[in-house]
mmCIF file with all atom_site columns, C-alpha atoms in Angstrom:
data_model
loop_
_atom_site.group_PDB
_atom_site.id
_atom_site.type_symbol
_atom_site.label_atom_id
_atom_site.label_alt_id
_atom_site.label_comp_id
_atom_site.label_asym_id
_atom_site.label_entity_id
_atom_site.label_seq_id
_atom_site.pdbx_PDB_ins_code
_atom_site.Cartn_x
_atom_site.Cartn_y
_atom_site.Cartn_z
_atom_site.occupancy
_atom_site.B_iso_or_equiv
_atom_site.pdbx_formal_charge
_atom_site.auth_seq_id
_atom_site.auth_comp_id
_atom_site.auth_asym_id
_atom_site.auth_atom_id
_atom_site.pdbx_PDB_model_num
ATOM 1   C CA . MET L 1 1   ? 27.418  -105.015 169.129 1.00 0.00 ? 1   MET L CA 1
ATOM 2   C CA . GLN L 1 2   ? 30.156  -105.496 166.683 1.00 0.00 ? 2   GLN L CA 1
ATOM 3   C CA . GLY L 1 3   ? 31.884  -107.821 164.304 1.00 0.00 ? 3   GLY L CA 1
ATOM 4   C CA . ASN L 1 4   ? 35.210  -107.370 162.609 1.00 0.00 ? 4   ASN L CA 1
ATOM 5   C CA . TYR L 1 5   ? 35.119  -106.766 158.864 1.00 0.00 ? 5   TYR L CA 1
ATOM 6   C CA . SER L 1 6   ? 37.539  -105.471 156.252 1.00 0.00 ? 6   SER L CA 1
ATOM 7   C CA . ILE L 1 7   ? 36.233  -103.349 153.387 1.00 0.00 ? 7   ILE L CA 1
ATOM 8   C CA . ASP L 1 8   ? 38.644  -102.573 150.537 1.00 0.00 ? 8   ASP L CA 1
ATOM 9   C CA . GLY L 1 9   ? 41.632  -102.818 152.872 1.00 0.00 ? 9   GLY L CA 1
ATOM 10  C CA . HIS L 1 10  ? 40.036  -100.495 155.452 1.00 0.00 ? 10  HIS L CA 1
ATOM 11  C CA . SER L 1 11  ? 38.957  -101.788 158.810 1.00 0.00 ? 11  SER L CA 1
ATOM 12  C CA . MET L 1 12  ? 35.235  -101.183 159.386 1.00 0.00 ? 12  MET L CA 1
ATOM 13  C CA . LYS L 1 13  ? 33.770  -101.896 162.792 1.00 0.00 ? 13  LYS L CA 1
ATOM 14  C CA . ILE L 1 14  ? 30.209  -103.145 162.508 1.00 0.00 ? 14  ILE L CA 1
ATOM 15  C CA . LEU L 1 15  ? 27.911  -102.395 165.418 1.00 0.00 ? 15  LEU L CA 1
ATOM 16  C CA . THR L 1 16  ? 24.809  -104.117 164.163 1.00 0.00 ? 16  THR L CA 1
ATOM 17  C CA . ARG L 1 17  ? 23.109  -105.150 160.968 1.00 0.00 ? 17  ARG L CA 1
ATOM 18  C CA . ALA L 1 18  ? 19.557  -105.385 162.260 1.00 0.00 ? 18  ALA L CA 1
ATOM 19  C CA . VAL L 1 19  ? 17.457  -104.722 165.330 1.00 0.00 ? 19  VAL L CA 1
ATOM 20  C CA . THR L 1 20  ? 14.111  -106.409 165.814 1.00 0.00 ? 20  THR L CA 1
ATOM 21  C CA . LEU L 1 21  ? 11.639  -105.391 168.509 1.00 0.00 ? 21  LEU L CA 1
ATOM 22  C CA . LEU L 1 22  ? 8.783   -107.774 169.193 1.00 0.00 ? 22  LEU L CA 1
ATOM 23  C CA . ILE L 1 23  ? 6.159   -106.151 171.348 1.00 0.00 ? 23  ILE L CA 1
ATOM 24  C CA . ALA L 1 24  ? 3.155   -108.019 172.669 1.00 0.00 ? 24  ALA L CA 1
ATOM 25  C CA . GLY L 1 25  ? 0.430   -105.987 174.274 1.00 0.00 ? 25  GLY L CA 1
ATOM 26  C CA . ILE L 1 26  ? -2.235  -107.597 176.410 1.00 0.00 ? 26  ILE L CA 1
ATOM 27  C CA . ILE L 1 27  ? -5.417  -105.616 176.595 1.00 0.00 ? 27  ILE L CA 1
ATOM 28  C CA . ALA L 1 28  ? -7.765  -106.773 179.295 1.00 0.00 ? 28  ALA L CA 1
ATOM 29  C CA . SER L 1 29  ? -10.723 -105.326 181.080 1.00 0.00 ? 29  SER L CA 1
ATOM 30  C CA . PRO L 1 30  ? -10.520 -105.496 184.878 1.00 0.00 ? 30  PRO L CA 1
ATOM 31  C CA . ALA L 1 31  ? -14.177 -106.513 185.001 1.00 0.00 ? 31  ALA L CA 1
ATOM 32  C CA . THR L 1 32  ? -13.776 -109.501 182.685 1.00 0.00 ? 32  THR L CA 1
ATOM 33  C CA . THR L 1 33  ? -11.300 -112.267 181.958 1.00 0.00 ? 33  THR L CA 1
ATOM 34  C CA . ALA L 1 34  ? -11.389 -111.638 178.207 1.00 0.00 ? 34  ALA L CA 1
ATOM 35  C CA . SER L 1 35  ? -8.292  -110.192 176.603 1.00 0.00 ? 35  SER L CA 1
ATOM 36  C CA . ILE L 1 36  ? -7.031  -109.004 173.246 1.00 0.00 ? 36  ILE L CA 1
ATOM 37  C CA . ILE L 1 37  ? -3.487  -109.897 172.278 1.00 0.00 ? 37  ILE L CA 1
ATOM 38  C CA . ASP L 1 38  ? -1.799  -107.572 169.814 1.00 0.00 ? 38  ASP L CA 1
ATOM 39  C CA . PHE L 1 39  ? 1.680   -108.036 168.319 1.00 0.00 ? 39  PHE L CA 1
ATOM 40  C CA . LYS L 1 40  ? 3.839   -105.322 166.821 1.00 0.00 ? 40  LYS L CA 1
ATOM 41  C CA . VAL L 1 41  ? 7.191   -105.930 165.160 1.00 0.00 ? 41  VAL L CA 1
ATOM 42  C CA . LEU L 1 42  ? 9.713   -103.242 164.292 1.00 0.00 ? 42  LEU L CA 1
ATOM 43  C CA . ASP L 1 43  ? 12.576  -104.453 162.097 1.00 0.00 ? 43  ASP L CA 1
ATOM 44  C CA . ILE L 1 44  ? 15.358  -101.942 161.514 1.00 0.00 ? 44  ILE L CA 1
ATOM 45  C CA . ASP L 1 45  ? 17.723  -102.793 158.673 1.00 0.00 ? 45  ASP L CA 1
ATOM 46  C CA . PHE L 1 46  ? 21.023  -101.017 159.340 1.00 0.00 ? 46  PHE L CA 1
ATOM 47  C CA . THR L 1 47  ? 22.289  -101.922 155.876 1.00 0.00 ? 47  THR L CA 1
ATOM 48  C CA . ASP L 1 48  ? 19.596  -99.674  154.341 1.00 0.00 ? 48  ASP L CA 1
ATOM 49  C CA . THR L 1 49  ? 20.132  -95.951  154.970 1.00 0.00 ? 49  THR L CA 1
ATOM 50  C CA . ILE L 1 50  ? 16.523  -94.969  154.278 1.00 0.00 ? 50  ILE L CA 1
ATOM 51  C CA . ASP L 1 51  ? 14.960  -97.760  156.359 1.00 0.00 ? 51  ASP L CA 1
ATOM 52  C CA . ALA L 1 52  ? 17.272  -97.161  159.316 1.00 0.00 ? 52  ALA L CA 1
ATOM 53  C CA . SER L 1 53  ? 16.921  -93.367  159.326 1.00 0.00 ? 53  SER L CA 1
ATOM 54  C CA . LEU L 1 54  ? 13.102  -93.585  159.213 1.00 0.00 ? 54  LEU L CA 1
ATOM 55  C CA . LYS L 1 55  ? 12.916  -96.035  162.121 1.00 0.00 ? 55  LYS L CA 1
ATOM 56  C CA . ALA L 1 56  ? 15.781  -95.017  164.415 1.00 0.00 ? 56  ALA L CA 1
ATOM 57  C CA . THR L 1 57  ? 18.422  -92.514  165.428 1.00 0.00 ? 57  THR L CA 1
ATOM 58  C CA . TRP L 1 58  ? 21.831  -93.411  166.859 1.00 0.00 ? 58  TRP L CA 1
ATOM 59  C CA . SER L 1 59  ? 24.699  -91.784  168.676 1.00 0.00 ? 59  SER L CA 1
ATOM 60  C CA . GLN L 1 60  ? 27.395  -89.948  166.757 1.00 0.00 ? 60  GLN L CA 1
ATOM 61  C CA . PRO L 1 61  ? 25.895  -90.263  163.243 1.00 0.00 ? 61  PRO L CA 1
ATOM 62  C CA . GLU L 1 62  ? 28.867  -88.305  161.869 1.00 0.00 ? 62  GLU L CA 1
ATOM 63  C CA . ILE L 1 63  ? 31.134  -91.196  162.978 1.00 0.00 ? 63  ILE L CA 1
ATOM 64  C CA . THR L 1 64  ? 28.867  -94.246  163.078 1.00 0.00 ? 64  THR L CA 1
ATOM 65  C CA . MET L 1 65  ? 27.371  -94.567  159.622 1.00 0.00 ? 65  MET L CA 1
ATOM 66  C CA . ILE L 1 66  ? 25.203  -96.916  157.590 1.00 0.00 ? 66  ILE L CA 1
ATOM 67  C CA . THR L 1 67  ? 27.033  -99.074  155.068 1.00 0.00 ? 67  THR L CA 1
ATOM 68  C CA . THR L 1 68  ? 26.051  -102.164 153.112 1.00 0.00 ? 68  THR L CA 1
ATOM 69  C CA . ASP L 1 69  ? 27.637  -104.134 155.977 1.00 0.00 ? 69  ASP L CA 1
ATOM 70  C CA . GLY L 1 70  ? 25.636  -102.425 158.726 1.00 0.00 ? 70  GLY L CA 1
ATOM 71  C CA . LEU L 1 71  ? 25.956  -99.585  161.232 1.00 0.00 ? 71  LEU L CA 1
ATOM 72  C CA . GLY L 1 72  ? 29.634  -99.034  161.973 1.00 0.00 ? 72  GLY L CA 1
ATOM 73  C CA . TRP L 1 73  ? 32.694  -96.827  161.713 1.00 0.00 ? 73  TRP L CA 1
ATOM 74  C CA . ASP L 1 74  ? 36.165  -96.786  160.230 1.00 0.00 ? 74  ASP L CA 1
ATOM 75  C CA . GLY L 1 75  ? 38.602  -97.786  162.913 1.00 0.00 ? 75  GLY L CA 1
ATOM 76  C CA . GLU L 1 76  ? 41.248  -100.178 164.037 1.00 0.00 ? 76  GLU L CA 1
ATOM 77  C CA . SER L 1 77  ? 40.205  -103.814 164.051 1.00 0.00 ? 77  SER L CA 1
ATOM 78  C CA . ALA L 1 78  ? 40.893  -103.919 167.795 1.00 0.00 ? 78  ALA L CA 1
ATOM 79  C CA . SER L 1 79  ? 38.700  -100.981 168.767 1.00 0.00 ? 79  SER L CA 1
ATOM 80  C CA . SER L 1 80  ? 35.352  -100.485 170.437 1.00 0.00 ? 80  SER L CA 1
ATOM 81  C CA . ARG L 1 81  ? 32.948  -97.570  170.778 1.00 0.00 ? 81  ARG L CA 1
ATOM 82  C CA . ASP L 1 82  ? 30.071  -96.843  173.170 1.00 0.00 ? 82  ASP L CA 1
ATOM 83  C CA . GLY L 1 83  ? 26.794  -95.782  171.621 1.00 0.00 ? 83  GLY L CA 1
ATOM 84  C CA . TRP L 1 84  ? 23.038  -95.965  171.635 1.00 0.00 ? 84  TRP L CA 1
ATOM 85  C CA . ILE L 1 85  ? 20.153  -96.628  169.248 1.00 0.00 ? 85  ILE L CA 1
ATOM 86  C CA . ARG L 1 86  ? 16.734  -94.994  169.756 1.00 0.00 ? 86  ARG L CA 1
ATOM 87  C CA . THR L 1 87  ? 13.739  -96.292  167.835 1.00 0.00 ? 87  THR L CA 1
ATOM 88  C CA . ALA L 1 88  ? 10.890  -94.159  166.582 1.00 0.00 ? 88  ALA L CA 1
ATOM 89  C CA . PRO L 1 89  ? 7.824   -94.199  168.892 1.00 0.00 ? 89  PRO L CA 1
ATOM 90  C CA . MET L 1 90  ? 5.403   -97.107  168.412 1.00 0.00 ? 90  MET L CA 1
ATOM 91  C CA . ALA L 1 91  ? 1.684   -97.004  169.072 1.00 0.00 ? 91  ALA L CA 1
ATOM 92  C CA . LEU L 1 92  ? 0.278   -99.890  171.114 1.00 0.00 ? 92  LEU L CA 1
ATOM 93  C CA . GLY L 1 93  ? -3.219  -100.894 172.040 1.00 0.00 ? 93  GLY L CA 1
ATOM 94  C CA . LEU L 1 94  ? -6.523  -99.894  170.543 1.00 0.00 ? 94  LEU L CA 1
ATOM 95  C CA . SER L 1 95  ? -8.076  -96.445  170.440 1.00 0.00 ? 95  SER L CA 1
ATOM 96  C CA . TRP L 1 96  ? -10.879 -97.623  172.701 1.00 0.00 ? 96  TRP L CA 1
ATOM 97  C CA . ARG L 1 97  ? -8.901  -99.913  175.032 1.00 0.00 ? 97  ARG L CA 1
ATOM 98  C CA . PRO L 1 98  ? -5.346  -99.175  176.193 1.00 0.00 ? 98  PRO L CA 1
ATOM 99  C CA . PRO L 1 99  ? -2.954  -102.049 176.977 1.00 0.00 ? 99  PRO L CA 1
ATOM 100 C CA . THR L 1 100 ? -2.687  -103.223 180.578 1.00 0.00 ? 100 THR L CA 1
ATOM 101 C CA . ALA L 1 101 ? 0.530   -105.235 180.096 1.00 0.00 ? 101 ALA L CA 1
ATOM 102 C CA . ILE L 1 102 ? 3.313   -105.207 177.527 1.00 0.00 ? 102 ILE L CA 1
ATOM 103 C CA . SER L 1 103 ? 6.167   -107.625 176.856 1.00 0.00 ? 103 SER L CA 1
ATOM 104 C CA . ILE L 1 104 ? 9.166   -106.521 174.775 1.00 0.00 ? 104 ILE L CA 1
ATOM 105 C CA . ARG L 1 105 ? 11.863  -108.696 173.185 1.00 0.00 ? 105 ARG L CA 1
ATOM 106 C CA . VAL L 1 106 ? 14.833  -107.167 171.373 1.00 0.00 ? 106 VAL L CA 1
ATOM 107 C CA . PHE L 1 107 ? 17.151  -109.027 169.006 1.00 0.00 ? 107 PHE L CA 1
ATOM 108 C CA . ILE L 1 108 ? 20.365  -107.424 167.762 1.00 0.00 ? 108 ILE L CA 1
ATOM 109 C CA . GLN L 1 109 ? 22.269  -109.084 164.948 1.00 0.00 ? 109 GLN L CA 1
ATOM 110 C CA . PRO L 1 110 ? 25.069  -110.000 164.714 1.00 0.00 ? 110 PRO L CA 1
ATOM 111 C CA . GLU L 1 111 ? 25.697  -110.809 168.367 1.00 0.00 ? 111 GLU L CA 1
ATOM 112 C CA . PRO L 1 112 ? 28.866  -109.356 169.924 1.00 0.00 ? 112 PRO L CA 1
ATOM 113 C CA . GLU L 1 113 ? 31.968  -111.335 168.965 1.00 0.00 ? 113 GLU L CA 1
ATOM 114 C CA . GLU L 1 114 ? 35.179  -111.756 170.880 1.00 0.00 ? 114 GLU L CA 1
ATOM 115 C CA . PHE L 1 115 ? 38.131  -109.909 169.370 1.00 0.00 ? 115 PHE L CA 1
ATOM 116 C CA . THR L 1 116 ? 41.821  -109.515 170.179 1.00 0.00 ? 116 THR L CA 1
ATOM 117 C CA . LEU L 1 117 ? 43.160  -106.207 171.458 1.00 0.00 ? 117 LEU L CA 1
ATOM 118 C CA . ASN L 1 118 ? 46.528  -104.777 170.422 1.00 0.00 ? 118 ASN L CA 1
ATOM 119 C CA . ASP L 1 119 ? 48.096  -106.226 173.611 1.00 0.00 ? 119 ASP L CA 1
ATOM 120 C CA . ASP L 1 120 ? 46.878  -109.743 172.618 1.00 0.00 ? 120 ASP L CA 1
ATOM 121 C CA . GLN L 1 121 ? 44.146  -109.822 175.281 1.00 0.00 ? 121 GLN L CA 1
ATOM 122 C CA . THR L 1 122 ? 40.707  -110.905 174.123 1.00 0.00 ? 122 THR L CA 1
ATOM 123 C CA . TRP L 1 123 ? 37.531  -108.997 174.863 1.00 0.00 ? 123 TRP L CA 1
ATOM 124 C CA . THR L 1 124 ? 33.850  -109.495 174.128 1.00 0.00 ? 124 THR L CA 1
ATOM 125 C CA . PRO L 1 125 ? 31.763  -106.289 174.093 1.00 0.00 ? 125 PRO L CA 1
ATOM 126 C CA . TYR L 1 126 ? 28.790  -106.043 176.436 1.00 0.00 ? 126 TYR L CA 1
ATOM 127 C CA . GLN L 1 127 ? 25.488  -106.655 174.624 1.00 0.00 ? 127 GLN L CA 1
ATOM 128 C CA . GLY L 1 128 ? 23.937  -103.503 176.012 1.00 0.00 ? 128 GLY L CA 1
ATOM 129 C CA . ASP L 1 129 ? 20.751  -102.608 177.866 1.00 0.00 ? 129 ASP L CA 1
ATOM 130 C CA . VAL L 1 130 ? 17.227  -101.826 176.706 1.00 0.00 ? 130 VAL L CA 1
ATOM 131 C CA . TYR L 1 131 ? 15.200  -98.999  178.227 1.00 0.00 ? 131 TYR L CA 1
ATOM 132 C CA . VAL L 1 132 ? 11.506  -98.489  177.550 1.00 0.00 ? 132 VAL L CA 1
ATOM 133 C CA . ARG L 1 133 ? 9.536   -95.291  178.025 1.00 0.00 ? 133 ARG L CA 1
ATOM 134 C CA . TRP L 1 134 ? 5.844   -94.728  177.438 1.00 0.00 ? 134 TRP L CA 1
ATOM 135 C CA . SER L 1 135 ? 3.664   -91.761  176.614 1.00 0.00 ? 135 SER L CA 1
ATOM 136 C CA . ALA L 1 136 ? 0.009   -91.489  175.757 1.00 0.00 ? 136 ALA L CA 1
ATOM 137 C CA . ASP L 1 137 ? 0.666   -88.418  173.582 1.00 0.00 ? 137 ASP L CA 1
ATOM 138 C CA . ALA L 1 138 ? 4.332   -88.948  172.424 1.00 0.00 ? 138 ALA L CA 1
ATOM 139 C CA . ALA L 1 139 ? 5.176   -85.659  174.138 1.00 0.00 ? 139 ALA L CA 1
ATOM 140 C CA . ASN L 1 140 ? 4.987   -86.265  177.910 1.00 0.00 ? 140 ASN L CA 1
ATOM 141 C CA . TRP L 1 141 ? 7.221   -89.314  178.434 1.00 0.00 ? 141 TRP L CA 1
ATOM 142 C CA . SER L 1 142 ? 7.544   -91.442  181.526 1.00 0.00 ? 142 SER L CA 1
ATOM 143 C CA . THR L 1 143 ? 10.623  -91.005  183.661 1.00 0.00 ? 143 THR L CA 1
ATOM 144 C CA . TRP L 1 144 ? 13.358  -93.593  183.334 1.00 0.00 ? 144 TRP L CA 1
#
């Protein structure tokens, strides 16, 4: 997830400015057709160091850092870096009725942009994958 930006003559690779998770939990009783729909939204602003560090961790924080332009690193304009972002755990459902189905949508902004490599070939980075784990106690997580 990157865009190409120049900051004070230095090339800064931007991975992402914001991540939004929209989680819809459907809570239904097997004995009835009634359901409770609950929505949770987690917006992570990677232009705000405090907001981002409270809501997520990311790979290589000594290299990929938060700036006013987003999560990125100093590097050549024709460079790419693998990495990951892990959100803080989110509670879903009600204390008296756990969810029976969950739908998750993830939006990463800006979307990956095509850029030109040093050998004049163009490349568009892969958007990435999303993995979801669950735990009733935030200690004993599901397997991948």
